Coordinates of C-alpha atoms in Angstrom, one line a residue:
M450 CA 112.8 115.8 112.4
E451 CA 109.4 114.3 112.8
K452 CA 108.5 115.0 109.1
K453 CA 111.9 113.6 108.0
S454 CA 111.3 110.5 110.1
A455 CA 107.8 110.0 108.6
S456 CA 109.2 110.5 105.0
R457 CA 112.0 108.0 105.7
E458 CA 109.7 105.4 107.2
L459 CA 107.3 105.8 104.2
L460 CA 110.2 105.4 101.8
I461 CA 111.6 102.3 103.5
N462 CA 108.2 100.7 103.6
I463 CA 107.6 101.6 99.9
L464 CA 110.9 99.9 99.0
I465 CA 110.2 96.8 101.0
F466 CA 106.6 96.4 99.7
G467 CA 107.9 97.3 96.2
I468 CA 110.3 94.4 96.1
G469 CA 107.5 92.0 96.9
T470 CA 104.8 93.5 94.8
I471 CA 106.9 94.2 91.7
G472 CA 108.5 90.7 92.0
S473 CA 105.1 89.2 92.3
K474 CA 103.8 91.1 89.2
L475 CA 106.8 90.1 87.2
I476 CA 106.1 86.4 88.0
M477 CA 102.4 86.9 87.1
F478 CA 103.5 88.3 83.7
F479 CA 105.6 85.2 83.1
L480 CA 102.5 83.2 83.8
L481 CA 100.5 85.0 81.1
P482 CA 102.1 83.2 78.2
I483 CA 101.5 79.9 80.0
Y484 CA 97.9 80.6 80.6
T485 CA 97.2 81.7 77.0
A486 CA 99.3 78.8 75.5
Y487 CA 98.0 75.9 77.6
M488 CA 94.4 77.0 78.3
T489 CA 91.5 77.6 76.0
Q490 CA 89.5 80.9 76.1
S491 CA 86.7 79.0 77.8
E492 CA 88.9 77.3 80.4
L493 CA 90.6 80.5 81.4
G494 CA 87.2 82.3 81.4
V495 CA 85.7 79.7 83.8
A496 CA 88.8 79.8 86.1
E497 CA 88.6 83.6 86.3
L498 CA 84.9 83.4 87.1
V499 CA 85.6 81.0 90.1
V500 CA 88.4 83.3 91.4
N501 CA 86.2 86.4 91.0
Y502 CA 83.4 84.6 92.8
M503 CA 85.8 83.9 95.7
N504 CA 86.8 87.6 95.7
F505 CA 83.1 88.3 96.1
L506 CA 82.6 85.8 98.9
F507 CA 85.7 86.7 100.9
P508 CA 84.5 90.1 102.3
I509 CA 81.2 88.4 103.3
A510 CA 82.9 85.5 105.1
S511 CA 85.5 87.8 106.8
V512 CA 83.1 90.8 107.3
N513 CA 86.3 92.5 106.0
I514 CA 87.6 92.4 109.5
L515 CA 91.3 92.4 108.3
T516 CA 91.4 96.2 108.1
A517 CA 90.0 96.4 111.6
M518 CA 92.7 94.0 112.7
L519 CA 95.4 96.3 111.3
R520 CA 93.7 99.4 112.7
Y521 CA 93.1 98.1 116.2
S522 CA 96.5 96.3 116.4
M523 CA 98.2 99.6 115.8
D524 CA 96.3 101.1 118.8
S525 CA 98.7 100.6 121.8
T526 CA 95.7 100.2 124.2
N527 CA 94.7 96.9 122.6
D528 CA 96.2 93.4 123.1
K529 CA 97.3 92.2 119.7
R530 CA 96.6 88.6 120.7
K531 CA 93.0 89.4 121.4
V532 CA 92.7 91.3 118.1
L533 CA 94.1 88.2 116.3
Q534 CA 91.7 85.9 118.2
N535 CA 88.7 87.9 117.2
T536 CA 89.8 88.1 113.6
I537 CA 90.4 84.3 113.3
L538 CA 87.1 83.6 115.0
V539 CA 85.1 85.8 112.7
V540 CA 86.9 84.6 109.5
C541 CA 86.5 80.9 110.4
M542 CA 82.9 81.2 111.3
G543 CA 82.2 83.2 108.2
C544 CA 83.9 80.8 105.9
V545 CA 81.9 77.9 107.3
C546 CA 78.6 79.7 107.0
V547 CA 79.4 80.9 103.4
S548 CA 80.4 77.4 102.4
V549 CA 77.2 75.8 103.7
F550 CA 75.2 78.5 101.9
M551 CA 77.1 77.9 98.7
R552 CA 76.3 74.2 98.8
I553 CA 72.6 75.0 98.9
I554 CA 72.2 77.6 96.3
H555 CA 72.6 77.4 92.5
T556 CA 74.3 80.4 90.7
K557 CA 73.1 79.4 87.2
S558 CA 76.7 80.0 86.2
S559 CA 79.6 77.8 85.1
V560 CA 80.9 78.3 88.7
D561 CA 78.3 75.7 89.9
N562 CA 80.5 72.9 88.6
W563 CA 83.5 74.1 90.7
K564 CA 82.1 74.7 94.1
I565 CA 84.4 72.4 96.0
Y566 CA 87.5 74.2 94.5
L567 CA 85.8 77.5 95.4
M568 CA 85.3 76.6 99.0
V569 CA 88.8 75.3 99.5
M570 CA 90.2 78.4 97.8
L571 CA 88.1 80.6 100.1
F572 CA 89.5 78.9 103.3
T573 CA 93.1 79.0 102.3
Y574 CA 93.0 82.5 100.8
A575 CA 91.3 83.8 104.0
L576 CA 93.9 82.4 106.3
Q577 CA 96.7 83.6 104.1
Q578 CA 95.3 87.1 104.1
V579 CA 94.8 87.1 107.9
L580 CA 98.5 86.1 108.5
S581 CA 99.8 88.6 105.9
M582 CA 97.8 91.5 107.4
F583 CA 98.9 90.5 110.9
A584 CA 102.5 90.6 109.8
K585 CA 101.8 94.2 108.6
A586 CA 100.1 95.0 111.9
L587 CA 103.2 93.8 113.8
D588 CA 105.3 96.1 111.5
E589 CA 107.0 93.0 110.1
V590 CA 106.9 94.4 106.5
R591 CA 109.8 92.2 105.4
I592 CA 108.0 89.0 106.5
C593 CA 104.9 90.3 104.7
T594 CA 106.9 90.9 101.5
I595 CA 108.7 87.6 101.6
G596 CA 105.4 85.8 102.2
N597 CA 103.8 87.3 99.2
L598 CA 106.9 86.6 97.1
I599 CA 106.7 83.0 98.2
Y600 CA 103.1 82.8 97.2
T601 CA 103.7 84.1 93.7
G602 CA 106.9 82.0 93.3
T603 CA 105.2 78.8 94.3
L604 CA 102.1 79.7 92.2
F605 CA 104.4 79.9 89.1
L606 CA 105.9 76.5 89.9
F607 CA 102.6 74.8 90.6
S608 CA 101.1 76.4 87.5
I609 CA 103.8 74.9 85.3
G610 CA 103.3 71.5 86.9
F611 CA 99.5 71.5 86.7
L612 CA 99.1 73.3 83.3
V613 CA 102.2 72.4 81.3
F614 CA 103.0 68.9 82.4
L615 CA 99.6 67.6 83.7
K616 CA 97.5 69.7 81.4
R617 CA 94.7 70.1 83.9
G618 CA 93.2 73.3 82.5
T619 CA 90.8 75.0 84.8
A620 CA 91.4 72.5 87.6
G621 CA 95.1 73.1 87.3
Y622 CA 94.7 76.9 87.5
L623 CA 92.7 76.6 90.7
M624 CA 94.8 73.9 92.3
S625 CA 98.0 75.9 91.8
M626 CA 96.4 78.8 93.7
I627 CA 95.3 76.6 96.6
A628 CA 98.8 75.0 96.9
A629 CA 100.5 78.4 96.8
N630 CA 98.2 79.7 99.6
L631 CA 99.1 76.7 101.7
V632 CA 102.9 77.2 101.3
S633 CA 102.5 80.9 102.1
I634 CA 100.5 80.1 105.2
L635 CA 103.2 77.7 106.4
Y636 CA 105.8 80.4 105.9
F637 CA 103.9 83.0 107.9
C638 CA 103.2 80.6 110.8
I639 CA 106.9 79.8 111.1
S640 CA 108.3 83.3 110.5
L641 CA 105.9 85.1 112.9
K642 CA 106.1 82.3 115.5
I643 CA 102.4 82.5 115.4
T644 CA 101.8 80.3 118.5
Q645 CA 103.0 83.1 120.7
Y646 CA 100.1 85.3 119.5
L647 CA 97.4 82.6 119.8
Y648 CA 95.1 83.5 122.7
L649 CA 92.8 80.8 124.0
G650 CA 91.3 82.8 126.9
K651 CA 87.9 84.4 127.1
I652 CA 86.8 86.4 124.1
D653 CA 86.9 90.2 124.5
A654 CA 83.3 90.8 123.5
K655 CA 83.6 94.6 123.7
L656 CA 86.6 94.6 121.4
L657 CA 85.0 92.1 119.0
K658 CA 81.9 94.3 118.8
E659 CA 84.0 97.4 118.0
M660 CA 85.9 95.6 115.4
I661 CA 82.8 94.3 113.7
W662 CA 81.1 97.7 113.7
F663 CA 84.3 99.2 112.3
S664 CA 84.3 96.5 109.6
I665 CA 80.7 96.3 108.4
P666 CA 80.9 99.5 106.3
L667 CA 84.2 98.2 104.9
M668 CA 82.5 94.9 104.0
V669 CA 79.8 96.7 102.1
E670 CA 82.5 98.9 100.5
S671 CA 84.5 95.8 99.4
L672 CA 81.4 94.1 98.0
S673 CA 80.6 97.3 96.1
G674 CA 84.2 97.5 94.9
W675 CA 83.8 93.9 93.6
L676 CA 80.7 94.9 91.8
A677 CA 82.4 98.0 90.4
T678 CA 85.4 95.9 89.2
F679 CA 84.5 92.3 88.6
C680 CA 80.7 92.0 87.9
D681 CA 81.4 92.7 84.3
R682 CA 82.8 89.2 83.9
F683 CA 79.4 87.7 84.8
V684 CA 77.5 90.1 82.6
L685 CA 79.9 89.1 79.8
E686 CA 79.3 85.4 80.5
Y687 CA 75.6 86.0 80.3
F688 CA 75.5 87.9 77.0
M689 CA 78.6 86.6 75.2
G690 CA 79.8 83.4 76.9
T691 CA 82.9 82.2 78.7
D692 CA 85.2 82.8 75.7
S693 CA 84.7 86.6 76.1
V694 CA 85.4 86.3 79.8
G695 CA 88.8 84.7 78.9
I696 CA 89.7 87.4 76.5
Y697 CA 88.7 90.2 78.9
S698 CA 90.6 88.5 81.8
V699 CA 93.8 88.5 79.8
A700 CA 93.4 92.2 78.9
S701 CA 92.8 93.0 82.5
K702 CA 96.2 91.5 83.5
L703 CA 98.1 94.4 82.0
P704 CA 96.6 97.1 84.3
S705 CA 98.3 95.2 87.1
L706 CA 101.5 97.0 86.0
I707 CA 99.9 100.3 87.0
A708 CA 98.0 98.8 89.9
A709 CA 101.3 97.3 91.2
F710 CA 102.8 100.8 91.7
A711 CA 99.6 102.0 93.5
S712 CA 99.5 98.8 95.6
V713 CA 103.1 99.2 96.7
F714 CA 102.5 102.8 97.7
M715 CA 99.2 102.1 99.4
S716 CA 100.6 99.3 101.5
A717 CA 103.2 101.7 103.0
W718 CA 101.0 104.8 102.8
V719 CA 98.2 103.4 105.0
L720 CA 100.6 102.8 107.8
S721 CA 102.1 106.4 107.6
A722 CA 98.6 108.0 107.2
I723 CA 97.2 106.3 110.3
K724 CA 100.2 107.3 112.4
E725 CA 100.1 110.8 111.1
Y726 CA 96.4 111.0 111.9
E727 CA 96.8 109.6 115.4
A728 CA 99.6 112.1 116.0
G729 CA 97.4 115.0 114.9
S730 CA 100.1 116.3 112.5
D731 CA 99.5 119.0 110.0
R732 CA 99.0 118.0 106.3
T733 CA 102.3 119.3 104.9
F734 CA 103.6 115.7 104.7
S735 CA 100.5 114.5 103.0
N736 CA 100.6 117.3 100.5
R737 CA 104.1 116.5 99.5
V738 CA 103.4 112.8 99.3
F739 CA 100.3 113.4 97.0
Q740 CA 102.3 115.6 94.6
K741 CA 105.2 113.1 94.3
F742 CA 102.8 110.1 94.1
S743 CA 100.9 111.9 91.3
A744 CA 104.0 112.7 89.4
I745 CA 105.5 109.1 89.4
F746 CA 102.1 107.4 89.1
L747 CA 100.9 109.4 86.1
V748 CA 104.2 109.3 84.2
W749 CA 104.5 105.5 84.8
A750 CA 100.8 105.1 83.6
V751 CA 101.1 107.2 80.5
F752 CA 104.2 105.2 79.5
I753 CA 102.6 101.8 80.0
I754 CA 99.5 102.8 78.0
Y755 CA 101.8 104.0 75.1
I756 CA 103.6 100.6 74.9
C757 CA 100.6 98.4 75.9
K758 CA 99.9 96.9 72.4
W759 CA 103.6 95.9 72.0
L760 CA 103.5 94.3 75.5
M761 CA 100.4 92.3 74.8
E762 CA 101.7 91.1 71.5
L763 CA 104.9 89.9 73.2
L764 CA 103.2 88.2 76.2
V765 CA 99.9 86.8 74.8
K766 CA 99.7 83.6 72.8
G767 CA 97.2 81.6 70.8
N768 CA 93.6 82.8 70.5
F769 CA 94.0 85.6 72.9
T770 CA 95.9 88.0 70.6
E771 CA 92.9 90.3 70.1
S772 CA 92.8 91.1 73.9
W773 CA 95.3 94.0 73.4
K774 CA 92.5 96.3 72.1
Y775 CA 90.7 96.1 75.4
A776 CA 93.7 97.0 77.6
P777 CA 94.1 100.8 77.1
L778 CA 90.7 101.8 78.7
L779 CA 91.4 99.2 81.5
L780 CA 94.8 100.8 82.1
C781 CA 93.1 104.2 82.2
S782 CA 90.6 102.9 84.8
A783 CA 93.6 101.6 86.9
V784 CA 94.9 105.1 87.1
F785 CA 91.6 106.4 88.5
G786 CA 91.4 103.4 90.8
G787 CA 94.9 104.2 92.1
F788 CA 93.9 107.8 92.9
G789 CA 90.7 106.7 94.5
N790 CA 92.6 104.3 96.8
F791 CA 95.0 107.1 97.8
F792 CA 92.1 109.2 99.2
A793 CA 90.4 106.1 100.6
V794 CA 93.2 105.9 103.1
F795 CA 92.1 109.2 104.7
Y796 CA 88.6 107.8 105.3
T797 CA 90.0 104.7 107.0
S798 CA 92.4 106.8 109.2
A799 CA 89.6 109.1 110.3
K800 CA 87.3 106.1 110.8
R801 CA 84.8 107.5 108.3
N802 CA 84.1 104.2 106.6
N803 CA 80.4 105.0 106.0
V804 CA 81.3 107.7 103.5
L805 CA 83.9 105.4 101.9
M806 CA 81.2 102.8 101.6
L807 CA 78.8 105.2 99.9
S808 CA 81.4 106.2 97.3
T809 CA 81.9 102.5 96.3
L810 CA 78.2 101.8 96.2
L811 CA 77.9 104.7 93.7
G812 CA 80.6 103.1 91.6
A813 CA 79.0 99.7 91.8
A814 CA 75.6 101.0 90.7
I815 CA 77.1 102.8 87.7
N816 CA 79.0 99.6 86.8
I817 CA 76.0 97.3 86.9
V818 CA 73.7 99.6 85.0
F819 CA 76.2 100.6 82.2
N820 CA 77.5 97.0 81.8
I821 CA 73.9 95.7 81.2
V822 CA 73.3 98.6 78.7
L823 CA 76.7 98.7 76.9
I824 CA 77.9 95.1 76.7
P825 CA 75.0 93.9 74.4
V826 CA 75.6 96.9 72.2
I827 CA 79.5 97.1 71.9
G828 CA 80.6 93.8 73.5
I829 CA 83.8 93.6 75.5
Q830 CA 84.6 97.2 74.9
G831 CA 81.4 98.1 76.8
A832 CA 82.8 96.5 79.9
T833 CA 86.1 98.4 79.6
L834 CA 84.3 101.7 79.1
T835 CA 82.0 101.1 82.1
T836 CA 85.0 100.2 84.3
M837 CA 86.8 103.4 83.4
L838 CA 83.7 105.5 84.0
S839 CA 82.9 104.0 87.4
Q840 CA 86.5 104.3 88.7
L841 CA 86.6 108.0 87.5
I842 CA 83.4 108.9 89.4
V843 CA 84.5 107.1 92.6
F844 CA 87.9 108.9 92.5
L845 CA 86.3 112.3 92.0
Y846 CA 83.8 111.7 94.8
R847 CA 86.5 110.6 97.3
M848 CA 88.8 113.4 96.4
I849 CA 86.2 116.2 96.7
Y850 CA 84.5 114.9 99.9
S851 CA 87.8 114.2 101.7
Q852 CA 88.5 117.9 101.7
K853 CA 85.8 118.2 104.4
F854 CA 88.0 116.5 107.0
V855 CA 91.6 116.6 105.6
K856 CA 92.9 119.7 103.9
I857 CA 95.0 118.3 101.1
Q858 CA 96.4 120.9 98.7
I859 CA 95.5 119.7 95.2
H860 CA 96.6 121.5 92.0
Y861 CA 93.4 120.8 90.2
I862 CA 94.3 122.2 86.8
Q863 CA 97.5 120.3 86.6
L864 CA 95.8 117.1 87.7
M865 CA 92.8 117.4 85.4
L866 CA 95.0 118.2 82.4
A867 CA 97.2 115.1 83.1
L868 CA 94.1 112.8 83.5
G869 CA 92.6 114.3 80.3
A870 CA 95.8 113.5 78.5
I871 CA 95.7 109.9 79.7
I872 CA 92.1 109.4 78.6
M873 CA 93.0 110.9 75.1
E874 CA 96.0 108.6 74.8
S875 CA 94.0 105.5 75.7
V876 CA 91.4 106.3 73.1
M877 CA 94.1 107.0 70.5
V878 CA 95.7 103.6 71.2
V879 CA 92.4 101.8 70.9
F880 CA 91.7 103.3 67.5
G881 CA 95.3 102.7 66.3
I882 CA 96.4 106.3 65.8
N883 CA 99.9 106.8 64.6
R884 CA 102.5 106.5 67.5
I885 CA 103.9 109.9 66.7
F886 CA 100.6 111.6 67.6
T887 CA 100.0 109.2 70.5
A888 CA 103.3 110.5 72.0
F889 CA 101.9 114.0 72.6
P890 CA 99.9 113.0 75.7
V891 CA 103.0 111.4 77.1
I892 CA 105.0 114.6 76.6
L893 CA 102.2 116.7 78.1
V894 CA 102.1 114.7 81.3
V895 CA 105.9 114.8 81.7
V896 CA 105.9 118.6 81.1
L897 CA 103.1 119.1 83.7
Y898 CA 105.0 117.2 86.4
Y899 CA 108.6 118.0 85.4
R900 CA 109.2 120.0 88.7
E901 CA 108.1 117.1 90.9
L902 CA 110.1 114.6 88.8
L903 CA 113.2 116.8 89.0
E904 CA 112.8 117.2 92.8
I905 CA 112.4 113.4 93.2
G906 CA 115.5 112.8 91.0
I907 CA 117.7 115.3 92.9
T908 CA 116.5 113.9 96.3
F909 CA 117.3 110.4 95.1
F910 CA 120.8 111.5 93.8
K911 CA 121.6 113.2 97.1
K912 CA 120.6 110.1 99.1
V913 CA 122.9 107.9 96.9
V914 CA 125.8 110.4 97.3
E915 CA 125.3 110.6 101.1
R916 CA 125.4 106.8 101.4
K917 CA 128.5 106.6 99.3
I918 CA 130.2 109.3 101.5
D919 CA 129.1 107.6 104.7
K920 CA 130.4 104.2 103.5
Y921 CA 133.7 105.7 102.4
E922 CA 134.2 107.6 105.8
N923 CA 133.4 104.5 107.8

């Protein structure tokens, strides 16, 4: 009964987070033609650099305490109000300190001209993330999902206003994000009735210290993750200019179709994994989850890679049409990133964040070195190849080391054959190999996981039939 309950809870959370994440990604894809039609390569490149800079500063400003807020809020011995108080205190002080520091230094990048936008984005994004994570900590997954949908929905509307009608370019891109964050913040405050959780009493110094010590390795891990994922934009800007950043940024939007599935699953999986770890359950549930996740994730990924050129030609306008050739390897790296994040959950559940941090530092080091070496030689494709390599190594490290404290049954031959097929398919698409031959890796992955896919299909069919019968009897 306990395993069925855990599976049911995981499935419900996946469905709820899925509605929000998939809806959000669909809206983002509708934005892609707008960005490429109403912004130049340079304008989009600069806008993406500002956003990526904010993504770098956010873990520093927040000390990545949001994960600690989720983890400690789910501990019944802690007062959720005090946990939120500590989180808001750290985030606000961090944003102020980072903003003051940013006013003083010069980045020698095009970001220097957009510091005011950067600071306002940092404040609004930080508060939106705090409220979204607190909703998850309260197990209000529906509110969390609706809040994220409201963000992307208003982002779409504001983007049309600022880019299509007002033609504000980079400024319009950034202002639409700030405005969407503000609307989302307002929704969370009203829906959560946030005033009842605001605690103005004495700060719990002991709890604050625990949360910060829990978060510091995660902060380093997040910064390393940024270096492993986004530093390539700044290396591209240095060697090839902002136009190349714009093209690369458009190509990097397509992997969000793969990352969306992983994100939906991880949002629900982290809650189930922490509860399972706290309960001291055996790993039968985790084993089943990993196999089913692998089956759906890999089949979805191999299909998206197969049609990626057609998708990019459909969505991308103007001077960005060449970006399709950089998408396959980025899609491949999104697969490795998804698996790496799956195993990262075990480290967070077991509070082994130091090891998690080391794995991401390794990926960051590889990313920096190979970007500097490969981008001057093979251009944008050097950035895609580096991203794929670093994500692969981080995933393998986390998978192998996690076996020291969680015994997950992994069918290594099956998994490695499937990942090899995806790498081969990505390379074939890049070099324009005939679609008939490119279909072979797709078929191989489906054959490798046909049993899991069949089991998932039968289970889903049974659930539908049971619901129909219950509805008829009632």
